[in-house]
């Protein structure tokens, strides 16, 4: 059987592949420490669970309107107004099966074959493949560690061609933890307006910024830029709801309506019960977010301190999200042998670490960033302690 060119041209998600591998190894009785998939280890807060149970008991178990239930759209509108100071109406909101689904809908609604989508790297694994699925072309813009992995307005300007359709930004960033500052974002907004380019702004880690950092949405810089931005967010990371699959997008009515039309044929509505639970997540008591945030913050400081004690690892303190992103280029120069071959890249190093220390990490190459590893610290301090001690044993 021959698969379509479309599917042949994409790679499987490396983050999800590592997750399945870890689950399999654990099932085989191995004591794996996983810094692989980025998902909170906390349970979904009780008040949110209760709303889902109520929805089931009340028989809220049927199809909903394809673009989402009015109560959830209202909760999203109020959240965006409260937290970002941006005002949307109901026709400018769509609820989908996770932020991942919103991103795909957005690319499908915006891109024609051959359009260029600018993608600052390091970037999350699914962007590149989704852009390719939309028959558009990913154009990488390499950001640097020296510039805190933040795209500069100058870099953006130099990358625009007459085929550029969209800039995809992600702040706070997966995998680097970069949080874009207001000044640079404002400059980026000015260029997008001048050149008439859309922006997909993935803000899924919005609630996870540390110390004095503040999250800014590019859509909040005035009514003109708001017309060019598709803001994407969801409940997965902030409310420990990865399995519930609820994300949302806010943007110009015409694009949202195109996304709804597309979604209507592909998946219909997002899960009715999870939509009800998400109303409670966004509109209910926000105390649990603060508790999870503070716990992530402790783990962040701890893991970075420990990573910097490992020979050849050098790790900056991430400002947001829940990933540490150590530079391991020195380790790659030490000539470690694995299966008789010298380790030269992050994928080989990640495989070596998994096999020799039973610790799962994601290679930087999955994020278009050779010379780095990504470790999710959305796991307990005890697990982090054990993982770090195994890595020290392996490298020191
Ligand atoms: N964007 C980024 C940057 C992510 O890391 C994730 C995590 N899976 C998503 C979007 C998608 O999140 P979800 O589909 O669970 O809402
Ligand atoms: N976003 C998480 C990660 O980067 C979850 C897995 C995925 O959807 O890619 O690990």
Tab-separated table of C-alpha atoms and ligand atoms in Angstrom:
chain	number	residue	atom	x	y	z
A	1	UNK	CA	0.000	0.000	0.000
A	2	UNK	CA	1.258	3.481	-0.809
A	3	UNK	CA	0.481	6.302	1.578
A	4	UNK	CA	-0.303	9.817	0.403
A	5	UNK	CA	2.611	12.175	-0.239
A	6	UNK	CA	1.102	14.412	2.434
A	7	UNK	CA	1.513	11.799	5.141
A	8	UNK	CA	4.808	10.490	3.790
A	9	UNK	CA	6.207	14.000	4.089
A	10	UNK	CA	5.602	14.418	7.780
A	11	UNK	CA	7.446	13.000	10.777
A	12	UNK	CA	5.712	11.448	13.783
A	13	UNK	CA	5.600	13.683	16.856
A	14	UNK	CA	8.849	13.011	18.731
A	15	UNK	CA	7.467	14.199	22.053
A	16	UNK	CA	4.527	11.801	21.780
A	17	UNK	CA	6.833	8.996	20.569
A	18	UNK	CA	8.996	9.412	23.677
A	19	UNK	CA	5.866	9.353	25.844
A	20	UNK	CA	4.780	6.004	24.356
A	21	UNK	CA	8.277	4.572	24.664
A	22	UNK	CA	8.425	5.545	28.350
A	23	UNK	CA	5.007	4.012	29.013
A	24	UNK	CA	6.091	0.793	27.323
A	25	UNK	CA	9.376	0.620	29.255
A	26	UNK	CA	7.522	1.251	32.529
A	27	UNK	CA	5.046	-1.507	31.663
A	28	UNK	CA	8.050	-3.806	31.131
A	29	UNK	CA	9.056	-3.097	34.728
A	30	UNK	CA	11.797	-0.498	34.076
A	31	UNK	CA	12.105	2.353	36.577
A	32	UNK	CA	12.234	5.169	34.050
A	33	UNK	CA	12.500	8.775	35.153
A	34	UNK	CA	10.710	10.798	32.510
A	35	UNK	CA	11.502	14.383	31.621
A	36	UNK	CA	9.930	13.697	28.226
A	37	UNK	CA	6.391	14.854	27.548
A	38	UNK	CA	5.414	18.273	28.716
A	39	UNK	CA	2.340	17.761	30.812
A	40	UNK	CA	1.543	18.699	34.392
A	41	UNK	CA	1.729	15.748	36.785
A	42	UNK	CA	-1.050	17.257	38.946
A	43	UNK	CA	-4.617	16.045	38.920
A	44	UNK	CA	-7.235	18.310	37.401
A	45	UNK	CA	-8.523	20.461	40.295
A	46	UNK	CA	-11.641	19.163	42.107
A	47	UNK	CA	-13.959	22.046	41.260
A	48	UNK	CA	-13.352	21.344	37.551
A	49	UNK	CA	-13.861	17.583	37.950
A	50	UNK	CA	-17.180	18.220	39.720
A	51	UNK	CA	-18.529	20.241	36.790
A	52	UNK	CA	-17.736	17.395	34.405
A	53	UNK	CA	-19.516	14.870	36.621
A	54	UNK	CA	-22.496	17.191	36.829
A	55	UNK	CA	-22.548	17.557	33.039
A	56	UNK	CA	-22.717	13.786	32.632
A	57	UNK	CA	-25.447	13.420	35.269
A	58	UNK	CA	-27.433	16.262	33.668
A	59	UNK	CA	-27.267	14.488	30.319
A	60	UNK	CA	-25.066	17.133	28.720
A	61	UNK	CA	-23.732	14.380	26.482
A	62	UNK	CA	-24.849	15.355	22.996
A	63	UNK	CA	-23.369	17.238	20.074
A	64	UNK	CA	-22.940	20.927	20.734
A	65	UNK	CA	-22.643	23.718	18.208
A	66	UNK	CA	-19.490	22.912	16.187
A	67	UNK	CA	-17.619	26.020	17.297
A	68	UNK	CA	-18.348	25.507	21.010
A	69	UNK	CA	-20.965	26.163	23.694
A	70	UNK	CA	-21.955	29.793	24.389
A	71	UNK	CA	-21.043	29.558	28.123
A	72	UNK	CA	-17.480	28.543	27.301
A	73	UNK	CA	-17.110	31.227	24.635
A	74	UNK	CA	-18.361	33.729	27.219
A	75	UNK	CA	-15.812	32.441	29.770
A	76	UNK	CA	-13.038	32.797	27.154
A	77	UNK	CA	-14.157	36.342	26.285
A	78	UNK	CA	-14.158	37.309	29.963
A	79	UNK	CA	-10.769	35.681	30.544
A	80	UNK	CA	-9.154	37.505	27.620
A	81	UNK	CA	-10.648	40.789	28.750
A	82	UNK	CA	-9.597	40.241	32.389
A	83	UNK	CA	-6.062	38.946	31.792
A	84	UNK	CA	-5.010	40.480	28.479
A	85	UNK	CA	-7.310	43.503	28.237
A	86	UNK	CA	-8.489	42.385	24.781
A	87	UNK	CA	-12.184	42.518	23.894
A	88	UNK	CA	-13.742	39.946	21.580
A	89	UNK	CA	-17.320	39.047	20.679
A	90	UNK	CA	-18.816	35.553	20.416
A	91	UNK	CA	-18.268	35.298	16.660
A	92	UNK	CA	-14.551	35.814	17.209
A	93	UNK	CA	-14.092	32.699	19.375
A	94	UNK	CA	-13.855	28.998	18.527
A	95	UNK	CA	-13.464	26.039	20.901
A	96	UNK	CA	-11.503	23.052	19.550
A	97	UNK	CA	-9.953	19.747	20.634
A	98	UNK	CA	-6.884	21.243	22.273
A	99	UNK	CA	-4.668	24.150	21.267
A	100	UNK	CA	-2.985	21.759	18.841
A	101	UNK	CA	-6.258	21.442	16.956
A	102	UNK	CA	-6.757	25.238	16.985
A	103	UNK	CA	-3.319	25.657	15.423
A	104	UNK	CA	-4.089	23.176	12.685
A	105	UNK	CA	-7.477	24.768	11.962
A	106	UNK	CA	-5.818	28.174	11.810
A	107	UNK	CA	-3.119	27.084	9.366
A	108	UNK	CA	-5.705	25.321	7.191
A	109	UNK	CA	-7.911	28.416	7.170
A	110	UNK	CA	-5.096	30.877	6.433
A	111	UNK	CA	-2.589	29.179	4.124
A	112	UNK	CA	-2.616	28.466	0.413
A	113	UNK	CA	-0.160	25.996	-1.132
A	114	UNK	CA	3.284	27.590	-1.315
A	115	UNK	CA	2.622	30.303	1.277
A	116	UNK	CA	5.499	30.832	3.670
A	117	UNK	CA	5.015	30.596	7.418
A	118	UNK	CA	7.796	32.164	9.465
A	119	UNK	CA	8.767	30.018	12.403
A	120	UNK	CA	11.279	31.234	14.981
A	121	UNK	CA	13.331	28.283	16.246
A	122	UNK	CA	13.780	26.478	18.609
A	123	UNK	CA	10.116	25.629	18.162
A	124	UNK	CA	7.648	23.011	19.323
A	125	UNK	CA	7.597	19.785	17.295
A	126	UNK	CA	4.122	20.006	15.782
A	127	UNK	CA	4.355	23.424	14.109
A	128	UNK	CA	6.581	22.322	11.240
A	129	UNK	CA	4.520	19.271	10.381
A	130	UNK	CA	1.208	21.122	10.633
A	131	UNK	CA	2.494	23.823	8.286
A	132	UNK	CA	3.500	21.119	5.814
A	133	UNK	CA	0.082	19.461	6.141
A	134	UNK	CA	-1.455	22.806	5.184
A	135	UNK	CA	0.789	22.660	2.066
A	136	UNK	CA	2.581	25.786	3.184
A	137	UNK	CA	6.315	26.138	3.662
A	138	UNK	CA	7.951	26.474	7.082
A	139	UNK	CA	10.666	29.129	7.014
A	140	UNK	CA	12.863	28.848	10.093
A	141	UNK	CA	14.324	31.916	11.750
A	142	UNK	CA	17.057	30.872	14.166
A	143	UNK	CA	16.998	32.728	17.452
A	144	UNK	CA	20.024	32.583	19.713
A	145	UNK	CA	20.743	31.748	23.313
A	146	UNK	CA	22.575	35.099	23.596
A	147	UNK	CA	19.309	36.851	22.679
A	148	UNK	CA	17.353	34.695	25.174
A	149	UNK	CA	15.864	32.794	22.222
A	150	UNK	CA	13.682	35.731	21.310
A	151	UNK	CA	12.961	36.680	17.703
A	152	UNK	CA	14.140	40.212	16.981
A	153	UNK	CA	12.199	42.621	14.801
A	154	UNK	CA	15.285	42.913	12.594
A	155	UNK	CA	15.394	39.145	12.027
A	156	UNK	CA	11.723	39.194	11.162
A	157	UNK	CA	12.176	42.008	8.673
A	158	UNK	CA	15.025	40.163	6.959
A	159	UNK	CA	12.960	36.988	6.572
A	160	UNK	CA	9.874	38.422	4.898
A	161	UNK	CA	9.334	37.690	1.196
A	162	UNK	CA	6.351	38.296	-1.076
A	163	UNK	CA	5.178	34.763	-0.188
A	164	UNK	CA	5.123	35.343	3.576
A	165	UNK	CA	1.632	34.815	4.904
A	166	UNK	CA	1.949	34.129	8.632
A	167	UNK	CA	4.369	34.526	11.529
A	168	UNK	CA	3.913	31.861	14.207
A	169	UNK	CA	5.140	32.932	17.628
A	170	UNK	CA	5.029	31.073	20.906
A	171	UNK	CA	5.452	32.944	24.163
A	172	UNK	CA	6.175	31.643	26.790
A	173	UNK	CA	8.113	29.272	24.591
A	174	UNK	CA	8.329	25.510	24.366
A	175	UNK	CA	11.158	24.353	24.509
A	176	UNK	CA	13.287	27.346	25.588
A	177	UNK	CA	11.088	28.974	28.251
A	178	UNK	CA	11.654	32.359	26.555
A	179	UNK	CA	9.097	35.043	27.410
A	180	UNK	CA	8.938	37.812	24.809
A	181	UNK	CA	9.344	41.324	26.141
A	182	UNK	CA	6.827	44.033	25.385
A	183	UNK	CA	9.189	46.302	23.451
A	184	UNK	CA	10.288	43.644	20.941
A	185	UNK	CA	6.738	42.345	20.534
A	186	UNK	CA	5.546	45.875	19.791
A	187	UNK	CA	8.221	46.258	17.102
A	188	UNK	CA	7.217	42.883	15.648
A	189	UNK	CA	3.578	44.031	15.595
A	190	UNK	CA	4.533	47.197	13.696
A	191	UNK	CA	6.321	45.180	11.005
A	192	UNK	CA	3.429	42.725	10.641
A	193	UNK	CA	1.034	45.624	10.141
A	194	UNK	CA	3.276	47.370	7.660
A	195	UNK	CA	3.785	44.199	5.600
A	196	UNK	CA	0.226	42.899	6.004
A	197	UNK	CA	1.206	39.551	7.553
A	198	UNK	CA	-0.929	37.484	9.918
A	199	UNK	CA	0.308	36.285	13.276
A	200	UNK	CA	-0.625	33.054	15.014
A	201	UNK	CA	0.222	33.617	18.657
A	202	UNK	CA	0.426	30.426	20.717
A	203	UNK	CA	0.022	31.464	24.357
A	204	UNK	CA	-0.661	28.059	25.917
A	205	UNK	CA	1.970	28.590	28.680
A	206	UNK	CA	0.643	32.051	29.517
A	207	UNK	CA	0.061	31.320	33.213
A	208	UNK	CA	3.527	29.853	33.684
A	209	UNK	CA	5.860	32.838	33.941
A	210	UNK	CA	8.202	33.294	36.877
A	211	UNK	CA	9.706	36.012	39.065
A	212	UNK	CA	9.074	39.441	37.587
A	213	UNK	CA	8.278	38.281	34.078
A	214	UNK	CA	4.974	39.261	32.532
A	215	UNK	CA	3.221	37.638	29.611
A	216	UNK	CA	2.134	39.962	26.801
A	217	UNK	CA	-0.146	39.011	23.954
A	218	UNK	CA	0.713	40.672	20.668
A	219	UNK	CA	-3.050	41.007	20.078
A	220	UNK	CA	-3.235	43.460	22.984
A	221	UNK	CA	-1.273	46.209	21.174
A	222	UNK	CA	-4.278	47.979	19.643
A	223	UNK	CA	-7.222	47.345	17.362
A	224	UNK	CA	-5.174	47.283	14.124
A	225	UNK	CA	-2.840	44.483	15.138
A	226	UNK	CA	-5.709	42.602	16.807
A	227	UNK	CA	-7.213	42.256	13.305
A	228	UNK	CA	-4.082	40.384	12.171
A	229	UNK	CA	-3.663	38.052	15.156
A	230	UNK	CA	-5.102	34.670	15.886
A	231	UNK	CA	-4.586	34.150	19.602
A	232	UNK	CA	-4.399	30.507	20.673
A	233	UNK	CA	-4.638	29.154	24.190
A	234	UNK	CA	-6.245	26.300	26.105
A	235	UNK	CA	-6.743	24.652	29.455
A	236	UNK	CA	-4.191	21.806	29.123
A	237	UNK	CA	-1.179	23.369	30.810
A	238	UNK	CA	-2.598	25.985	33.185
A	239	UNK	CA	-5.292	23.749	34.671
A	240	UNK	CA	-3.620	20.324	34.381
A	241	UNK	CA	-6.218	19.243	31.801
A	242	UNK	CA	-4.121	17.739	28.997
A	243	UNK	CA	-6.408	14.718	28.563
A	244	UNK	CA	-9.608	16.737	28.359
A	245	UNK	CA	-8.613	18.230	24.986
A	246	UNK	CA	-9.949	21.757	25.087
A	247	UNK	CA	-8.277	24.686	23.358
A	248	UNK	CA	-9.600	27.968	22.040
A	249	UNK	CA	-8.763	30.563	19.420
A	250	UNK	CA	-9.734	34.227	19.269
A	251	UNK	CA	-9.342	36.387	16.206
A	252	UNK	CA	-10.957	38.136	13.238
A	253	UNK	CA	-14.472	36.883	12.590
A	254	UNK	CA	-13.765	35.837	9.018
A	255	UNK	CA	-10.876	33.554	10.026
A	256	UNK	CA	-12.775	32.091	12.981
A	257	UNK	CA	-15.724	31.390	10.726
A	258	UNK	CA	-13.407	29.641	8.216
A	259	UNK	CA	-11.943	27.561	11.043
A	260	UNK	CA	-15.454	26.632	12.251
A	261	UNK	CA	-16.469	25.533	8.766
A	262	UNK	CA	-13.357	23.361	8.528
A	263	UNK	CA	-13.769	21.941	12.045
A	264	UNK	CA	-17.444	21.206	11.375
A	265	UNK	CA	-16.417	18.684	8.739
A	266	UNK	CA	-13.383	17.220	10.500
A	267	UNK	CA	-14.276	16.722	14.154
A	268	UNK	CA	-17.581	18.528	14.880
A	269	UNK	CA	-17.568	20.039	18.358
A	270	UNK	CA	-15.053	19.467	21.120
A	271	UNK	CA	-16.196	17.053	23.853
A	272	UNK	CA	-19.377	18.433	25.469
A	273	UNK	CA	-18.440	17.363	29.016
A	274	UNK	CA	-14.931	18.790	28.778
A	275	UNK	CA	-16.404	22.075	27.514
A	276	UNK	CA	-18.565	22.341	30.653
A	277	UNK	CA	-15.546	21.553	32.836
A	278	UNK	CA	-13.529	24.216	31.028
A	279	UNK	CA	-16.121	26.877	31.875
A	280	UNK	CA	-15.352	26.167	35.526
A	281	UNK	CA	-11.601	26.181	34.814
A	282	UNK	CA	-11.677	29.638	33.231
A	283	UNK	CA	-14.436	31.248	35.287
A	284	UNK	CA	-14.179	29.434	38.643
A	285	UNK	CA	-11.755	29.668	41.561
A	286	UNK	CA	-8.195	30.294	40.276
A	287	UNK	CA	-6.364	29.285	43.489
A	288	UNK	CA	-5.183	25.925	42.089
A	289	UNK	CA	-3.349	27.679	39.251
A	290	UNK	CA	-1.315	29.621	41.759
A	291	UNK	CA	-0.423	26.491	43.729
A	292	UNK	CA	0.715	24.614	40.618
A	293	UNK	CA	2.641	27.649	39.394
A	294	UNK	CA	4.535	27.963	42.679
A	295	UNK	CA	5.367	24.263	42.677
A	296	UNK	CA	6.693	24.514	39.080
A	297	UNK	CA	8.780	27.486	40.132
A	298	UNK	CA	10.477	25.461	42.917
A	299	UNK	CA	11.204	22.615	40.515
A	300	UNK	CA	12.536	25.039	37.897
A	301	UNK	CA	15.123	26.460	40.267
A	302	UNK	CA	16.091	23.026	41.523
A	303	UNK	CA	16.508	21.335	38.145
A	304	UNK	CA	18.543	24.193	36.667
A	305	UNK	CA	20.870	24.225	39.672
A	306	UNK	CA	21.371	20.456	39.381
A	307	UNK	CA	21.796	20.454	35.581
A	308	UNK	CA	24.616	22.955	35.892
A	309	UNK	CA	26.468	20.483	38.144
A	310	UNK	CA	26.644	17.910	35.332
A	311	UNK	CA	29.864	17.877	33.334
A	312	UNK	CA	29.376	19.492	29.926
A	313	UNK	CA	25.841	20.768	30.638
A	314	UNK	CA	25.135	24.477	30.759
A	315	UNK	CA	21.607	25.646	31.471
A	316	UNK	CA	20.174	29.179	31.605
A	317	UNK	CA	17.256	29.844	33.936
A	318	UNK	CA	14.076	29.633	31.847
A	319	UNK	CA	11.589	32.462	32.412
A	320	UNK	CA	8.430	30.589	31.524
A	321	UNK	CA	6.710	27.268	30.671
A	322	UNK	CA	7.978	24.073	32.387
A	323	UNK	CA	11.052	23.067	30.433
A	324	UNK	CA	14.785	23.274	31.106
A	325	UNK	CA	16.839	23.540	27.934
A	326	UNK	CA	20.497	22.791	28.672
A	327	UNK	CA	23.176	23.422	26.076
A	328	UNK	CA	25.038	20.105	25.692
A	329	UNK	CA	27.393	21.030	22.844
A	330	UNK	CA	30.394	20.408	25.137
A	331	UNK	CA	29.194	16.850	25.893
A	332	UNK	CA	28.957	16.185	22.150
A	333	UNK	CA	32.649	16.988	21.819
A	334	UNK	CA	33.834	14.530	24.459
A	335	UNK	CA	33.751	11.452	22.205
A	336	UNK	CA	31.371	9.297	24.285
A	337	UNK	CA	30.903	5.913	22.678
A	338	UNK	CA	27.475	4.307	22.385
A	339	UNK	CA	27.053	0.959	20.582
A	340	UNK	CA	30.606	1.391	19.288
A	341	UNK	CA	29.873	4.766	17.692
A	342	UNK	CA	30.846	8.226	18.820
A	343	UNK	CA	27.910	10.339	20.001
A	344	UNK	CA	27.717	13.408	17.806
A	345	UNK	CA	24.171	14.731	18.115
A	346	UNK	CA	21.389	15.315	20.611
A	347	UNK	CA	19.279	12.374	19.387
A	348	UNK	CA	22.144	9.917	19.948
A	349	UNK	CA	22.784	11.499	23.330
A	350	UNK	CA	19.109	11.231	24.345
A	351	UNK	CA	19.107	7.544	23.311
A	352	UNK	CA	22.290	6.949	25.282
A	353	UNK	CA	20.815	8.602	28.391
A	354	UNK	CA	17.631	6.542	28.096
A	355	UNK	CA	19.477	3.299	27.679
A	356	UNK	CA	22.275	3.842	30.229
A	357	UNK	CA	20.526	5.878	32.939
A	358	UNK	CA	16.872	5.077	32.184
A	359	UNK	CA	16.122	8.785	32.045
A	360	UNK	CA	13.932	10.116	29.208
A	361	UNK	CA	14.749	13.527	27.703
A	362	UNK	CA	13.879	15.061	24.327
A	363	UNK	CA	16.704	15.838	21.869
A	364	UNK	CA	17.054	19.471	20.809
A	365	UNK	CA	16.890	18.368	17.175
A	366	UNK	CA	13.146	17.667	17.656
A	367	UNK	CA	12.805	21.435	18.115
A	368	UNK	CA	15.176	22.439	15.280
A	369	UNK	CA	17.860	23.094	17.902
A	370	UNK	CA	20.847	20.758	17.695
A	371	UNK	CA	23.209	20.973	20.682
A	372	UNK	CA	20.467	21.076	23.323
A	373	UNK	CA	18.257	18.712	25.304
A	374	UNK	CA	14.804	19.481	26.663
A	375	UNK	CA	13.777	18.295	30.113
A	376	UNK	CA	10.218	18.811	31.268
A	377	UNK	CA	10.180	19.570	34.978
A	378	UNK	CA	6.435	18.991	35.250
A	379	UNK	CA	7.239	16.077	37.514
A	380	UNK	CA	7.823	15.713	41.272
A	381	UNK	CA	10.921	17.028	43.068
A	382	UNK	CA	11.711	13.422	44.121
A	383	UNK	CA	11.722	12.297	40.482
A	384	UNK	CA	13.863	15.284	39.517
A	385	UNK	CA	16.302	14.467	42.326
A	386	UNK	CA	16.595	10.854	41.229
A	387	UNK	CA	16.914	11.806	37.535
A	388	UNK	CA	19.635	14.349	38.236
A	389	UNK	CA	21.564	11.916	40.403
A	390	UNK	CA	21.477	9.331	37.578
A	391	UNK	CA	22.722	11.914	35.064
A	392	UNK	CA	25.553	12.952	37.390
A	393	UNK	CA	26.552	9.321	37.774
A	394	UNK	CA	26.597	8.937	33.988
A	395	UNK	CA	28.554	12.083	33.099
A	396	UNK	CA	30.601	13.167	36.139
B	1	LIG	N1	1.448	24.621	21.841
B	1	LIG	C1	2.547	24.286	22.522
B	1	LIG	C2	3.723	25.167	22.444
B	1	LIG	C3	2.586	23.110	23.284
B	1	LIG	O1	3.675	22.781	23.955
B	1	LIG	C4	1.450	22.301	23.333
B	1	LIG	C5	1.520	21.041	24.165
B	1	LIG	N2	1.017	19.935	23.663
B	1	LIG	C6	0.317	22.695	22.585
B	1	LIG	C7	0.361	23.862	21.863
B	1	LIG	C8	-0.929	21.883	22.513
B	1	LIG	O2	-1.611	21.786	23.695
B	1	LIG	P1	-3.033	21.097	23.764
B	1	LIG	O3	-3.365	20.577	22.423
B	1	LIG	O4	-2.918	20.048	24.791
B	1	LIG	O5	-3.985	22.194	24.162
B	2	LIG	N1	3.390	19.904	24.388
B	2	LIG	C1	3.924	18.793	25.084
B	2	LIG	C2	5.374	18.575	24.695
B	2	LIG	O1	5.936	19.356	23.972
B	2	LIG	C3	3.065	17.565	24.970
B	2	LIG	C4	3.310	16.611	23.854
B	2	LIG	C5	2.905	17.173	22.524
B	2	LIG	O2	1.711	17.407	22.310
B	2	LIG	O3	3.814	17.407	21.731
B	2	LIG	O4	5.964	17.639	25.157
